[in-house]
Coordinates of C-alpha atoms and ligand atoms in Angstrom, one line a residue:
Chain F
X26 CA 65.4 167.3 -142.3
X27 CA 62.3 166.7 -141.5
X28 CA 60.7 166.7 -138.2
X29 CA 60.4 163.0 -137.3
X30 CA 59.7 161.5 -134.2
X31 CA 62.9 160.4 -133.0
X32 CA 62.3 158.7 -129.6
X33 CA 59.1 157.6 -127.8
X34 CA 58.8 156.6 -124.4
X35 CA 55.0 155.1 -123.4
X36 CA 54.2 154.9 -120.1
X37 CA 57.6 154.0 -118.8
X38 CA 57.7 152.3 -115.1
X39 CA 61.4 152.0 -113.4
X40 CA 61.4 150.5 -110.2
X41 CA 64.8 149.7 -108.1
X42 CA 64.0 147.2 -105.9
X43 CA 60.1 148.0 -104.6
X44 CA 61.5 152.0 -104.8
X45 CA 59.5 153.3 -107.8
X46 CA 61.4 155.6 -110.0
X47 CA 60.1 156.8 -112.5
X48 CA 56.1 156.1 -113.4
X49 CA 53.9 156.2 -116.1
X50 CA 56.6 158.6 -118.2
X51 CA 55.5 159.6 -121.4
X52 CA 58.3 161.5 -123.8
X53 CA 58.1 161.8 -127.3
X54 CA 61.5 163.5 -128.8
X55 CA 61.2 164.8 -132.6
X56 CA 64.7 165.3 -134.8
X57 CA 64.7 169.0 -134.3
X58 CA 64.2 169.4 -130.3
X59 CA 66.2 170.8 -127.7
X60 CA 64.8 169.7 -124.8
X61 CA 66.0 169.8 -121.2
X62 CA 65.0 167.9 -118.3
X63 CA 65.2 169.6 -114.8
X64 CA 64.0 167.8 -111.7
X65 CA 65.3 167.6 -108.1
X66 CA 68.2 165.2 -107.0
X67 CA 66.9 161.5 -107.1
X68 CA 63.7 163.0 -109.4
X69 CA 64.9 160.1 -111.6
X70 CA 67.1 162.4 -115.0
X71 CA 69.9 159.9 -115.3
X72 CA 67.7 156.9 -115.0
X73 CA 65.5 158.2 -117.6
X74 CA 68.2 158.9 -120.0
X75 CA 69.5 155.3 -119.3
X76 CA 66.3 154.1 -120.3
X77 CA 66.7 155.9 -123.8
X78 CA 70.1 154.3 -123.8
X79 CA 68.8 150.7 -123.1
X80 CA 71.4 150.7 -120.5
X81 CA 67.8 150.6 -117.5
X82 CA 65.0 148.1 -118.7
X83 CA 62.1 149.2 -118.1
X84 CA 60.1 147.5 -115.9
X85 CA 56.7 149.0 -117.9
X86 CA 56.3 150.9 -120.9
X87 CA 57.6 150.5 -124.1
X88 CA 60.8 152.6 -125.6
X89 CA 61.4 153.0 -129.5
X90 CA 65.1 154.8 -130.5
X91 CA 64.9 156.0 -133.9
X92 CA 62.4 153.3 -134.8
X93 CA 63.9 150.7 -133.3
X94 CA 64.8 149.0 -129.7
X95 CA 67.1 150.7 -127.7
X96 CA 70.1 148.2 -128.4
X97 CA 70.0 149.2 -132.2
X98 CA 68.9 152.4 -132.0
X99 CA 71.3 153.7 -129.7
X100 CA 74.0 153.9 -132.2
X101 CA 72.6 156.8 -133.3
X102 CA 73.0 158.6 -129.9
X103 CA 75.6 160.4 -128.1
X104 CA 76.2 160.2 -124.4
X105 CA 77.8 162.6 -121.7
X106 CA 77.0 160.6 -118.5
X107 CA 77.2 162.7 -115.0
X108 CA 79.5 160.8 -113.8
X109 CA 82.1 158.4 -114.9
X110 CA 83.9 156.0 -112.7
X111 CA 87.5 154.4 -114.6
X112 CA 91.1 153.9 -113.0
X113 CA 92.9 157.0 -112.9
X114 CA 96.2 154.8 -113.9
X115 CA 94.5 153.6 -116.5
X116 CA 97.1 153.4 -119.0
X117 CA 95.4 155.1 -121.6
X118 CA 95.4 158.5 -123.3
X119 CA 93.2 161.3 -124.1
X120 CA 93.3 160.8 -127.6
X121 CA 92.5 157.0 -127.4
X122 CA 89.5 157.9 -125.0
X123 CA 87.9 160.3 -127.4
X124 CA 88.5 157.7 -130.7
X125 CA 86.7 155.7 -128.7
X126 CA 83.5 157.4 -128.7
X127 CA 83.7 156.5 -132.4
X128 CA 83.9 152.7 -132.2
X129 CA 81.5 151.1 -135.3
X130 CA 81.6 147.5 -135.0
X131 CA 84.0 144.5 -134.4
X132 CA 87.0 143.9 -136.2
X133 CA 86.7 146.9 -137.9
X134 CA 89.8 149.5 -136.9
X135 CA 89.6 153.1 -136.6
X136 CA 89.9 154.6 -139.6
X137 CA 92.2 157.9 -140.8
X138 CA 88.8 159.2 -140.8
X139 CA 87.6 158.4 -137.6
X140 CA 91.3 160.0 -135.9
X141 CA 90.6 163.4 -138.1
X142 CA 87.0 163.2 -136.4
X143 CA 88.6 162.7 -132.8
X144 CA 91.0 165.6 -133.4
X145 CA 88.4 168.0 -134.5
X146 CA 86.6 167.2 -131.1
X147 CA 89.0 167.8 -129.2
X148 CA 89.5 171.1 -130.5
X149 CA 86.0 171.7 -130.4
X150 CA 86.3 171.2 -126.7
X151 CA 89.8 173.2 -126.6
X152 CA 91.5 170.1 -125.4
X153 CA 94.4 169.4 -128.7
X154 CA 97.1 170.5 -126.9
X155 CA 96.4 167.6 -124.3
X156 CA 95.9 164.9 -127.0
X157 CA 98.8 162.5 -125.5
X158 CA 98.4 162.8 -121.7
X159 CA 97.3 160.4 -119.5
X160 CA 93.7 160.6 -118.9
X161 CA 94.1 160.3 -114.9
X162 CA 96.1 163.6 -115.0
X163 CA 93.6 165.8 -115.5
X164 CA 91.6 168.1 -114.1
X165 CA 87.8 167.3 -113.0
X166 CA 86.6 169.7 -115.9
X167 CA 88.9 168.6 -118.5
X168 CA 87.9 165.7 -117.7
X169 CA 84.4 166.7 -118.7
X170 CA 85.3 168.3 -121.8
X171 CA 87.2 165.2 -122.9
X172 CA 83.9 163.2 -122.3
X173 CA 82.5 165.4 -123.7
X174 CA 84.3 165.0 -127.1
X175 CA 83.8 161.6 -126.7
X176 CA 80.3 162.0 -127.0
X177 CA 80.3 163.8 -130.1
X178 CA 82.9 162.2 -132.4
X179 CA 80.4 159.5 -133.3
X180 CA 78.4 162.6 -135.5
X181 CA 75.4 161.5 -133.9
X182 CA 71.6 162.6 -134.3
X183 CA 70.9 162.9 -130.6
X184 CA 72.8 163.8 -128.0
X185 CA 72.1 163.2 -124.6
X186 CA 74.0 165.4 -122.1
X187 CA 73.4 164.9 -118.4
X188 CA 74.8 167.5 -116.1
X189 CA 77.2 168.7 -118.6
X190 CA 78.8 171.7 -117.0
X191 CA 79.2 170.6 -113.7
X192 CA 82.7 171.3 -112.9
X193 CA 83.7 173.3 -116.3
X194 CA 84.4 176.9 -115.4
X195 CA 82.4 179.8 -116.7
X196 CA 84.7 180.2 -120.0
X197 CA 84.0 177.2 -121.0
X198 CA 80.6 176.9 -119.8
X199 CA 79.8 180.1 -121.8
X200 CA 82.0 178.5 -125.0
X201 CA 79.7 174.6 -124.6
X202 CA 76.5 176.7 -124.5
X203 CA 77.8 178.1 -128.0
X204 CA 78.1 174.7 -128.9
X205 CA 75.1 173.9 -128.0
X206 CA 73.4 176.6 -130.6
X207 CA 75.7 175.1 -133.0
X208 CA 74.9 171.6 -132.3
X209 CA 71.3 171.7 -132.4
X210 CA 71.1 172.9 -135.6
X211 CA 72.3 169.3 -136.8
X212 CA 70.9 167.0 -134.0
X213 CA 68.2 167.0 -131.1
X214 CA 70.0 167.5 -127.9
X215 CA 68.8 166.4 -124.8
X216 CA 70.4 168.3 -121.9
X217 CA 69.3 167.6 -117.8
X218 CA 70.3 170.4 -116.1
X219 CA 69.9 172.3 -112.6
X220 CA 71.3 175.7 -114.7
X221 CA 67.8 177.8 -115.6
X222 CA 69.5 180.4 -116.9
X223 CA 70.8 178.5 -119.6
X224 CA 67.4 177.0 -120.1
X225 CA 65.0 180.2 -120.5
X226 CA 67.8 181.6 -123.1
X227 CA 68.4 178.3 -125.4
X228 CA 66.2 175.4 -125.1
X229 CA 62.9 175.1 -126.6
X230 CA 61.3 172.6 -124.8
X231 CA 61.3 171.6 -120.9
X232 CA 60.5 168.6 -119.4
X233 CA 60.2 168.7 -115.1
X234 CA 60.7 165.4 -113.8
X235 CA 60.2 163.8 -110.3
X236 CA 59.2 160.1 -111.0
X237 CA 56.5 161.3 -112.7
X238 CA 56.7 163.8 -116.0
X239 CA 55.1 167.1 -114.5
X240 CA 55.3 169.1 -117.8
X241 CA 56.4 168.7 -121.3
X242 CA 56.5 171.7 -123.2
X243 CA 57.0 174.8 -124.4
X244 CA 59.9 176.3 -122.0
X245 CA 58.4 180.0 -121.6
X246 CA 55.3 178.7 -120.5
X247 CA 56.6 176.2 -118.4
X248 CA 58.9 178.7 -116.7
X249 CA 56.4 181.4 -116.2
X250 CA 54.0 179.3 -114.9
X251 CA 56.4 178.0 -112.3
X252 CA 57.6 181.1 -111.7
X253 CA 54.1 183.1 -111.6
X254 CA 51.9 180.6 -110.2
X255 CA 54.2 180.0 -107.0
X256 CA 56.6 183.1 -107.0
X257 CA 59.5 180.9 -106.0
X258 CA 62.8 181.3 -107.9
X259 CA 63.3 178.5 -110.5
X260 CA 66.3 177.3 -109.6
X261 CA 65.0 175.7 -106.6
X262 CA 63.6 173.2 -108.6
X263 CA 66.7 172.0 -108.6
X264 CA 67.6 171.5 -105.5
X265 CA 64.8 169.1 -104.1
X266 CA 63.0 171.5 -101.7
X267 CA 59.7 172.7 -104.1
X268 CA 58.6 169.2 -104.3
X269 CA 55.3 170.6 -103.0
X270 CA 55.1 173.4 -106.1
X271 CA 56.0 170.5 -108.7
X272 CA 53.1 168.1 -107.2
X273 CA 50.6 171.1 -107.0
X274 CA 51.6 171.6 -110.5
X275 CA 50.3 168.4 -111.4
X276 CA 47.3 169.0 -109.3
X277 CA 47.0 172.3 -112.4
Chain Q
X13 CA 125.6 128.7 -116.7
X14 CA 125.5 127.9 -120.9
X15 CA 126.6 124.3 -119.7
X16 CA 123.3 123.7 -118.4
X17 CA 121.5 124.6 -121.9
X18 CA 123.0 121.5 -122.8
X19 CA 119.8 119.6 -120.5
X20 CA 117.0 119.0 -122.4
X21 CA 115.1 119.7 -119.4
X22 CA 116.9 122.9 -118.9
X23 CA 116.1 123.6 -122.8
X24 CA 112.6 122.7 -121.8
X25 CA 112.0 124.7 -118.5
X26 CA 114.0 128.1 -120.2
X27 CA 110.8 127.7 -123.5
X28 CA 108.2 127.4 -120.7
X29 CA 109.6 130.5 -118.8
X30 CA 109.4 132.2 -122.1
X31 CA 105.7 131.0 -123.4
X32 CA 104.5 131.5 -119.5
X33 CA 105.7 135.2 -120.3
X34 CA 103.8 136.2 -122.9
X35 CA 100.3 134.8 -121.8
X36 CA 100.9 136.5 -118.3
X37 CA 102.2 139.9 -119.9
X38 CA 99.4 140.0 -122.6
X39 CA 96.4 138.8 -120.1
X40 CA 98.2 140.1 -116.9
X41 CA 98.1 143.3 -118.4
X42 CA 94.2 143.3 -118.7
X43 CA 93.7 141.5 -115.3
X44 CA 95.7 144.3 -113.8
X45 CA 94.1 147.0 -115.1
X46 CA 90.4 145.9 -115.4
X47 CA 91.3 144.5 -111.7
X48 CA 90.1 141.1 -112.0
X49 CA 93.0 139.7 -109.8
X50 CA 90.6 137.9 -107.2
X51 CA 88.6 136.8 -110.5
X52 CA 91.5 134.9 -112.0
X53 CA 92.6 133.4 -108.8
X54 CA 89.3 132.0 -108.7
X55 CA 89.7 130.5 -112.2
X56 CA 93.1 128.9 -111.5
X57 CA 92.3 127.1 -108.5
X58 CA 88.6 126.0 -109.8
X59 CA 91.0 124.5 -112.5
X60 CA 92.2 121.7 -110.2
X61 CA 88.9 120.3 -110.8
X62 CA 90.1 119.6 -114.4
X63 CA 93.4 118.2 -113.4
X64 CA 91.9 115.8 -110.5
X65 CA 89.4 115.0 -114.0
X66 CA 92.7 114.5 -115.8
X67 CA 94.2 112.0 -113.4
X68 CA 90.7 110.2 -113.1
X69 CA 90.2 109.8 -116.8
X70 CA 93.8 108.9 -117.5
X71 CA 94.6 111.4 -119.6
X72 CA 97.1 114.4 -119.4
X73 CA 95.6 116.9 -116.6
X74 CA 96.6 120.1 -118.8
X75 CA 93.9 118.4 -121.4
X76 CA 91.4 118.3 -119.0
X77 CA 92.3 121.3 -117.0
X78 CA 91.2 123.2 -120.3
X79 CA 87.8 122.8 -120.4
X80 CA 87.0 123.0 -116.6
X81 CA 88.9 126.6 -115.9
X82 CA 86.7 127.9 -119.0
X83 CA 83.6 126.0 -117.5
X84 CA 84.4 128.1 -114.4
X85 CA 85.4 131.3 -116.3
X86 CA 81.7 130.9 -117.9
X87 CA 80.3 130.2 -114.4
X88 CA 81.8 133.3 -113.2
X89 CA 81.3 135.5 -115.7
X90 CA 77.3 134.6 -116.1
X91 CA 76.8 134.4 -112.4
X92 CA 78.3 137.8 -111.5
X93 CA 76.6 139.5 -114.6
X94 CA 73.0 138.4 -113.1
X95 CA 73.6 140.8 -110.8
X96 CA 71.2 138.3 -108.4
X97 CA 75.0 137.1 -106.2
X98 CA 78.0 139.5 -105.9
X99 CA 80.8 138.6 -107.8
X100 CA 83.1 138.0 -105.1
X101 CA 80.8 135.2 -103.9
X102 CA 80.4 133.2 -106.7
X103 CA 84.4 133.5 -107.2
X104 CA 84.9 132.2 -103.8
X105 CA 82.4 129.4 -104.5
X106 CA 83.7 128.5 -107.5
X107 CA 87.0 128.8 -106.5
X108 CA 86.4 125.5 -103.5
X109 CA 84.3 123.7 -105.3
X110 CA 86.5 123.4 -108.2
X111 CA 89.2 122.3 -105.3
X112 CA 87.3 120.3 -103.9
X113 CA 86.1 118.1 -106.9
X114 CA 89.9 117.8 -107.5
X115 CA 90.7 116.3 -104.5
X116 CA 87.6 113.8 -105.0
X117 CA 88.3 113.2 -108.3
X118 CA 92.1 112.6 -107.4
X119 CA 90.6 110.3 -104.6
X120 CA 88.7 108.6 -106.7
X121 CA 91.8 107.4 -109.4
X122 CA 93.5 104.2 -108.6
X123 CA 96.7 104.4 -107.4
X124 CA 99.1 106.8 -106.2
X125 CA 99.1 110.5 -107.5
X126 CA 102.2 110.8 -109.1
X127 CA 103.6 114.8 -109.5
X128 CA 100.5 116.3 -107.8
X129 CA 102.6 118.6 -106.1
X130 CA 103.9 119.4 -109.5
X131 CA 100.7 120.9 -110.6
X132 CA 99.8 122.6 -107.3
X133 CA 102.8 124.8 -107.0
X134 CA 104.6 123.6 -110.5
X135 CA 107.5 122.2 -111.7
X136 CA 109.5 124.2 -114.5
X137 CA 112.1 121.8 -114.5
X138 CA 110.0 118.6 -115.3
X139 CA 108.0 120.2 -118.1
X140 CA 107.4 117.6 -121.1
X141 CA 107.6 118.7 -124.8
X142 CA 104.1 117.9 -125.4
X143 CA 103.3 120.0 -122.6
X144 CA 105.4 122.7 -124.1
X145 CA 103.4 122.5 -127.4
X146 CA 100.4 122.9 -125.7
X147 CA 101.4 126.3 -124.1
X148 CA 102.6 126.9 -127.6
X149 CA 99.2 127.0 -129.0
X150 CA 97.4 128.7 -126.2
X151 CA 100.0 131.5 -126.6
X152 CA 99.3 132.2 -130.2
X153 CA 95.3 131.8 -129.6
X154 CA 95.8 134.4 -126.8
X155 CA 97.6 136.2 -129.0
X156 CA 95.4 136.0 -131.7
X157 CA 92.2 137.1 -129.8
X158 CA 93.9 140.0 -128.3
X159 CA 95.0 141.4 -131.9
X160 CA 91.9 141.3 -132.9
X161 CA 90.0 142.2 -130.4
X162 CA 92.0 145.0 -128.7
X163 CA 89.7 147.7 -128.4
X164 CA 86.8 146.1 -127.4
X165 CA 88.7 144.5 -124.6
X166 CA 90.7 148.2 -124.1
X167 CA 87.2 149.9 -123.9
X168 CA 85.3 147.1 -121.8
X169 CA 88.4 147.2 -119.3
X170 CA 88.5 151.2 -119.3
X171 CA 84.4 152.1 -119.2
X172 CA 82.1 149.3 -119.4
X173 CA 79.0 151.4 -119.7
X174 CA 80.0 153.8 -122.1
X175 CA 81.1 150.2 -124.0
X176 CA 78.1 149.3 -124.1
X177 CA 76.3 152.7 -125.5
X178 CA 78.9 152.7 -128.6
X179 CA 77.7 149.0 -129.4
X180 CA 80.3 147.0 -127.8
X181 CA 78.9 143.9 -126.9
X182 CA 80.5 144.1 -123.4
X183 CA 78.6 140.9 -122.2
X184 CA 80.3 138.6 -124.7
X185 CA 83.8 140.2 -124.7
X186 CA 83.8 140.1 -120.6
X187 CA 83.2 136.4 -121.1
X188 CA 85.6 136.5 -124.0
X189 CA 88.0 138.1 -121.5
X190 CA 87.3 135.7 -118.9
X191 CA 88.2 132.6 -120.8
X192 CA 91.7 134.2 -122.0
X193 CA 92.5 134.3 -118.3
X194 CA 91.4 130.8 -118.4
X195 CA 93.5 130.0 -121.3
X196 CA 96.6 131.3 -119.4
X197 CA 96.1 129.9 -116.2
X198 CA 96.6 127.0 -118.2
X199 CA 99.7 127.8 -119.5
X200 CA 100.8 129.0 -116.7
X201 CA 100.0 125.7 -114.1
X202 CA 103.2 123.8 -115.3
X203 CA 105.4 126.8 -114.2
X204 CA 104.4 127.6 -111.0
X205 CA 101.1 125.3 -109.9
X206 CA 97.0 126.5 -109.6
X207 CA 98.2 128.3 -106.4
X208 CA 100.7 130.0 -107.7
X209 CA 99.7 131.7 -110.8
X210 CA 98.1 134.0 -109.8
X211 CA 101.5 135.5 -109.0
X212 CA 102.7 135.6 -112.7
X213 CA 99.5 136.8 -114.1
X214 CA 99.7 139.8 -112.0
X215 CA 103.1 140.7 -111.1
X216 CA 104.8 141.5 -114.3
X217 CA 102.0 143.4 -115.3
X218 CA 102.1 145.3 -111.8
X219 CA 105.9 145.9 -111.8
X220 CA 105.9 147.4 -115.5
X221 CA 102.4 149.8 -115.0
X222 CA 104.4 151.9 -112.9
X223 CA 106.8 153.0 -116.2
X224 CA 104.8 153.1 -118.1
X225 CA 100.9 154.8 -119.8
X226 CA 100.7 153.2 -122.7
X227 CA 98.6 149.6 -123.0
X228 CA 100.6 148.0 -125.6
X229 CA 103.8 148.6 -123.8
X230 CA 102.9 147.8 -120.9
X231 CA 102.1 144.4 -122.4
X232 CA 105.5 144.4 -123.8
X233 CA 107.2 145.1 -120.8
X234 CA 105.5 143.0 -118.7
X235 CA 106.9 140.2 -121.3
X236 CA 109.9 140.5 -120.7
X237 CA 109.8 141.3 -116.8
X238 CA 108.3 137.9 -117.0
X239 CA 111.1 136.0 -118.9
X240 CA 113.7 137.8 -116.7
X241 CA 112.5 137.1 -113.3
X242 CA 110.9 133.4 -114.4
X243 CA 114.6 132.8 -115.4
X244 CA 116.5 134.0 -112.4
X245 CA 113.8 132.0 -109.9
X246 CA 114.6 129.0 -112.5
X247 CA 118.0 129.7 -111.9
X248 CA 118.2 130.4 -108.5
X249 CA 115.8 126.8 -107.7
X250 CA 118.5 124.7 -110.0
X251 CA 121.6 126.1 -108.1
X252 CA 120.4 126.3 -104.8
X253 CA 117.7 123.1 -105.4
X254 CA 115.0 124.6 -104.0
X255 CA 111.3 124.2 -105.4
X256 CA 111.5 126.1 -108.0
X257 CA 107.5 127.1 -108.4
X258 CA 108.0 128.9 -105.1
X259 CA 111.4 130.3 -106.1
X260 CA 110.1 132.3 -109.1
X261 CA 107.1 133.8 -106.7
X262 CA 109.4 135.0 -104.4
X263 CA 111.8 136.4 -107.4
X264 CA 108.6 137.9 -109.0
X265 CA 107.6 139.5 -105.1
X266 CA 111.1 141.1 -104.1
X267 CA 111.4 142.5 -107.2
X268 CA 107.5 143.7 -107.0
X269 CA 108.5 145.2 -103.7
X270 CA 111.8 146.6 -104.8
X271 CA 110.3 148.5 -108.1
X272 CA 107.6 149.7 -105.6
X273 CA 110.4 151.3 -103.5
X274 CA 112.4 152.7 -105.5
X275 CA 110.0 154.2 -107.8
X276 CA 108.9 155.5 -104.6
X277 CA 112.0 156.9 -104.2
X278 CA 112.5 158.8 -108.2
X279 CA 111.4 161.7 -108.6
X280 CA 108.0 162.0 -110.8
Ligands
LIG14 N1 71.5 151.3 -109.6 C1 70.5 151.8 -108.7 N2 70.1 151.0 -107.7 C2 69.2 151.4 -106.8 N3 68.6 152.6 -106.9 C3 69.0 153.5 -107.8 C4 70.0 153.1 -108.8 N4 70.2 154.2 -109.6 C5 69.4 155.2 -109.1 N5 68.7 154.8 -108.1 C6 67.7 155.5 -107.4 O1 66.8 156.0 -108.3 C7 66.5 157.4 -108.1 C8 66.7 158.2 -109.3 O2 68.1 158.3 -109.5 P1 68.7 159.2 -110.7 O3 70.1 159.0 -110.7 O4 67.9 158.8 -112.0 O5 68.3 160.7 -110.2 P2 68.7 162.0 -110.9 O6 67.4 162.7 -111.2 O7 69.6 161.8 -112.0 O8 69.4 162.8 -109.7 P3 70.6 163.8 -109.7 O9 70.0 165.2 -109.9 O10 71.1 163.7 -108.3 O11 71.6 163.4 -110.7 C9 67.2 157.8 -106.8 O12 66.4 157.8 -105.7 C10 68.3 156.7 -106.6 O13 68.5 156.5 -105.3
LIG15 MG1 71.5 162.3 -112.3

């Protein structure tokens, strides 16, 4: 595959309201990234993710998807949101959740294809054996891993994973990050994270967001210059307080 | 009780109980689940608008009443989607003004109203054949849409935003939603009345969630809750003579409360 540009984001502007939230974000994704996006609580991840999605207009800026405007493009992306708000009576199953993920167009069913997909994502994500139940009578992090599956039975060439592990315990945190390395050899992944130790040992590229785009790069570099220039442990990043280290590293 | 299947009206009122049925099981499951119960009251009473235009024109109010509660459905839909006034708003605006402009309308046509009260609280027992054919075809385009549409409107109803990433396009199938509930208020006004409905639409559907997981049954069931509990409230207005639209709501809440209770009550 070549190594195509896959997304572009030009000078994006969000603003909710008169609260800016994101500004002047440029982001160009190629086919074979791996990129993650950290950035303190409210530093504007989801929103920027929902912008690739079409899901936020932008009030500035211009987004191409594979080429194309979000709408279209977007069919060519998979989605683990952060957080997902349904009925937990909702009379549907686990199965039917994750066949959705696959949905191609209107009036066209689900095909015998389309199930065997489903079922090999669920056992990706170690989640067969609950196939039939109710998807309100699960746990927070099967949940997750059921979204999860969701988000990958469409095959897609981008995946866009935003806060994936929260809740999943360290087996299967340990067993998605081995998904990961087998996912990105077959699509860009975009993962927002707050975990940095997942991020100096897989991904290639980091992105530090806070309404503007601090760095965009290669990860080593962004990580040791974080860590060298300020001496403060990564994962505070994280959390919100070192909004002073990422502004001074714009000042850089 | 077979002696009275010898009425025409009894014929009549039994095949309206039945049609009623379907369109509140099939929608009523959706407007349980996607909770849109405030939504459709909204729609039926903004639907007396049409049947005030009905009486105005001269023409049969179930004609009339068509157009307007899909009007309103649009108005709803569109309104709430902007995003610029909260849904529950523009339903309660909608939902007088559409009252109001039936009671003008009504106003307005010479004469005296004649069974007004019959399409405010319905009147089972006095439905006409043509009537009946009407709910006839609404039925099978209700039915129709939901075959083929299932899920779209199963996704939309479960997780609108992850819909709309897969390509669903969740604006036109929530207006395509909106405008079945229309459809079966429709249906549903000779039974039991604009004020009413809301009661069929949502009670099957509510009594049979509780047994059951699985969409398609649930419609099923909620069916034939419908039939059964529209029949013993037709049953119970004829022997005792008491109005029947009312009747069946109260049939359709005890048994609401008792499935509530004892399900309560069984162990899980
Ligand atoms: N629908 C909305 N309406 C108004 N403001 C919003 C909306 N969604 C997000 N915001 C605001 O936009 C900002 C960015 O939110 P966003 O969810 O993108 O942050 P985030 O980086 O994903 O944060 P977190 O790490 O907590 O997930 C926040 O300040 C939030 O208050
Ligand atoms: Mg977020």
């Amino acid at each position: 595959m070549i190594n195509e540009e896959i997304i572009s984001l030009k000078n994006i502007g969000v603003r909710f309201g008169d609260i800016p939230v994101l500004e002047g974000v440029n982001l160009s994704i190629k086919q074979n990234d791996f990129l993650a996006i950290i950035g303190p609580n409210g530093g504007g991840k989801t929103t920027l993710l929902k912008v690739i999605l079409g899901l936020v207009k932008p009030d500035e800026g211009e987004v191409r998807v594979f080429g194309e405007n979000p709408e279209k493009g977007r069919r060519l992306i998979g989605y683990l949101p952060q957080h997902t708000s349904f009925d937990l009576n909702f009379p549907i199953n686990v199965f039917d959740v994750v066949l959705m993920g696959g949905y191609k167009r209107l009036l066209k069913n689900y095909s015998k294809k389309d199930k065997k997909i489903a079922v090999d994502a669920l056992k990706t994500v170690e989640m067969l054996e609950f196939r039939d139940r109710q998807i309100g009578r699960l746990s927070g992090g099967q949940l997750q891993r059921v979204f999860l599956a969701r988000a990958i039975v469409k095959e897609p060439r981008l995946i866009l994973f935003d806060e994936p592990t929260t809740g999943i315990d360290p087996k299967m945190q340990s067993s998605f990050y081995n998904l990961l390395s087998e996912f990105k050899k077959r699509m860009a992944i975009v993962l927002v994270t707050h975990d940095i130790g997942v991020v100096s040992t897989q991904v290639e590229e980091i992105a530090c967001l806070n309404r503007r785009l601090f760095y965009h790069g290669a990860v080593e570099e962004g990580l040791k210059r974080l860590e060298t220039t300020y001496e403060c442990p990564i994962e505070l990043i994280a959390h919100g307080i070192p909004h002073r280290v990422l502004e001074r590293h714009e000042k850089k | 009780m077979m002696e009275i299947l010898q009425y025409e009206f009894m014929r009549n009122a039994l095949m309206a109980a039945v049609l009623a049925s379907v369109a509140c099981g099939i929608v009523g499951a959706y407007v349980v689940i996607k909770r849109i119960v405030f939504i459709s009251g909204g729609i039926s009473h903004a639907a007396f608008g049409g049947i005030g235009l009905g009486y105005l024109l001269g023409i049969n109010p179930i004609l009339t009443a068509i157009p307007f509660s899909i009007l309103s459905a649009f108005g709803i839909g569109v309104i709430s989607k902007q995003g610029r006034v909260n849904e529950d708003t523009a339903i309660g605006v909608l939902w007088a003004v559409g009252m109001a402009l039936g009671i003008l309308f009504i106003g307005l046509s010479p004469g005296y109203a004649p069974d007004l009260f019959s399409y405010l609280f319905g009147s089972i027992l006095t439905v006409p054949s043509f009537d009946l054919w009407m709910m006839l075809l609404l039925d099978v385009v209700i039915i129709l849409t939901v075959f083929l549409f299932y899920k779209e409107l199963t996704a939309l109803s479960f997780d609108e935003e992850f819909s709309e990433v897969v390509g669903i396009p969740t604006r036109s199938m929530y207006l395509l939603f909106l405008c079945l509930v229309a459809l079966s208020v429709v249906v549903l006004i000779r039974v039991v009345g604009v004020i009413l409905v809301i009661a069929l639409l949502t009670i099957p559907a509510a009594i049979s969630r509780q047994f059951t997981y699985n969409l398609r049954r649930l419609m099923i069931l909620s069916i034939f809750t419908g039939i059964i509990l529209t029949v013993v409230g037709l049953w119970l207005s004829y022997a005792l003579n008491l109005a029947s639209g009312a009747t069946i709501v109260l049939v359709l809440g005890s048994a609401f409360f008792m499935s509530s209770f004892f399900k309560g009550l069984m162990p899980t």
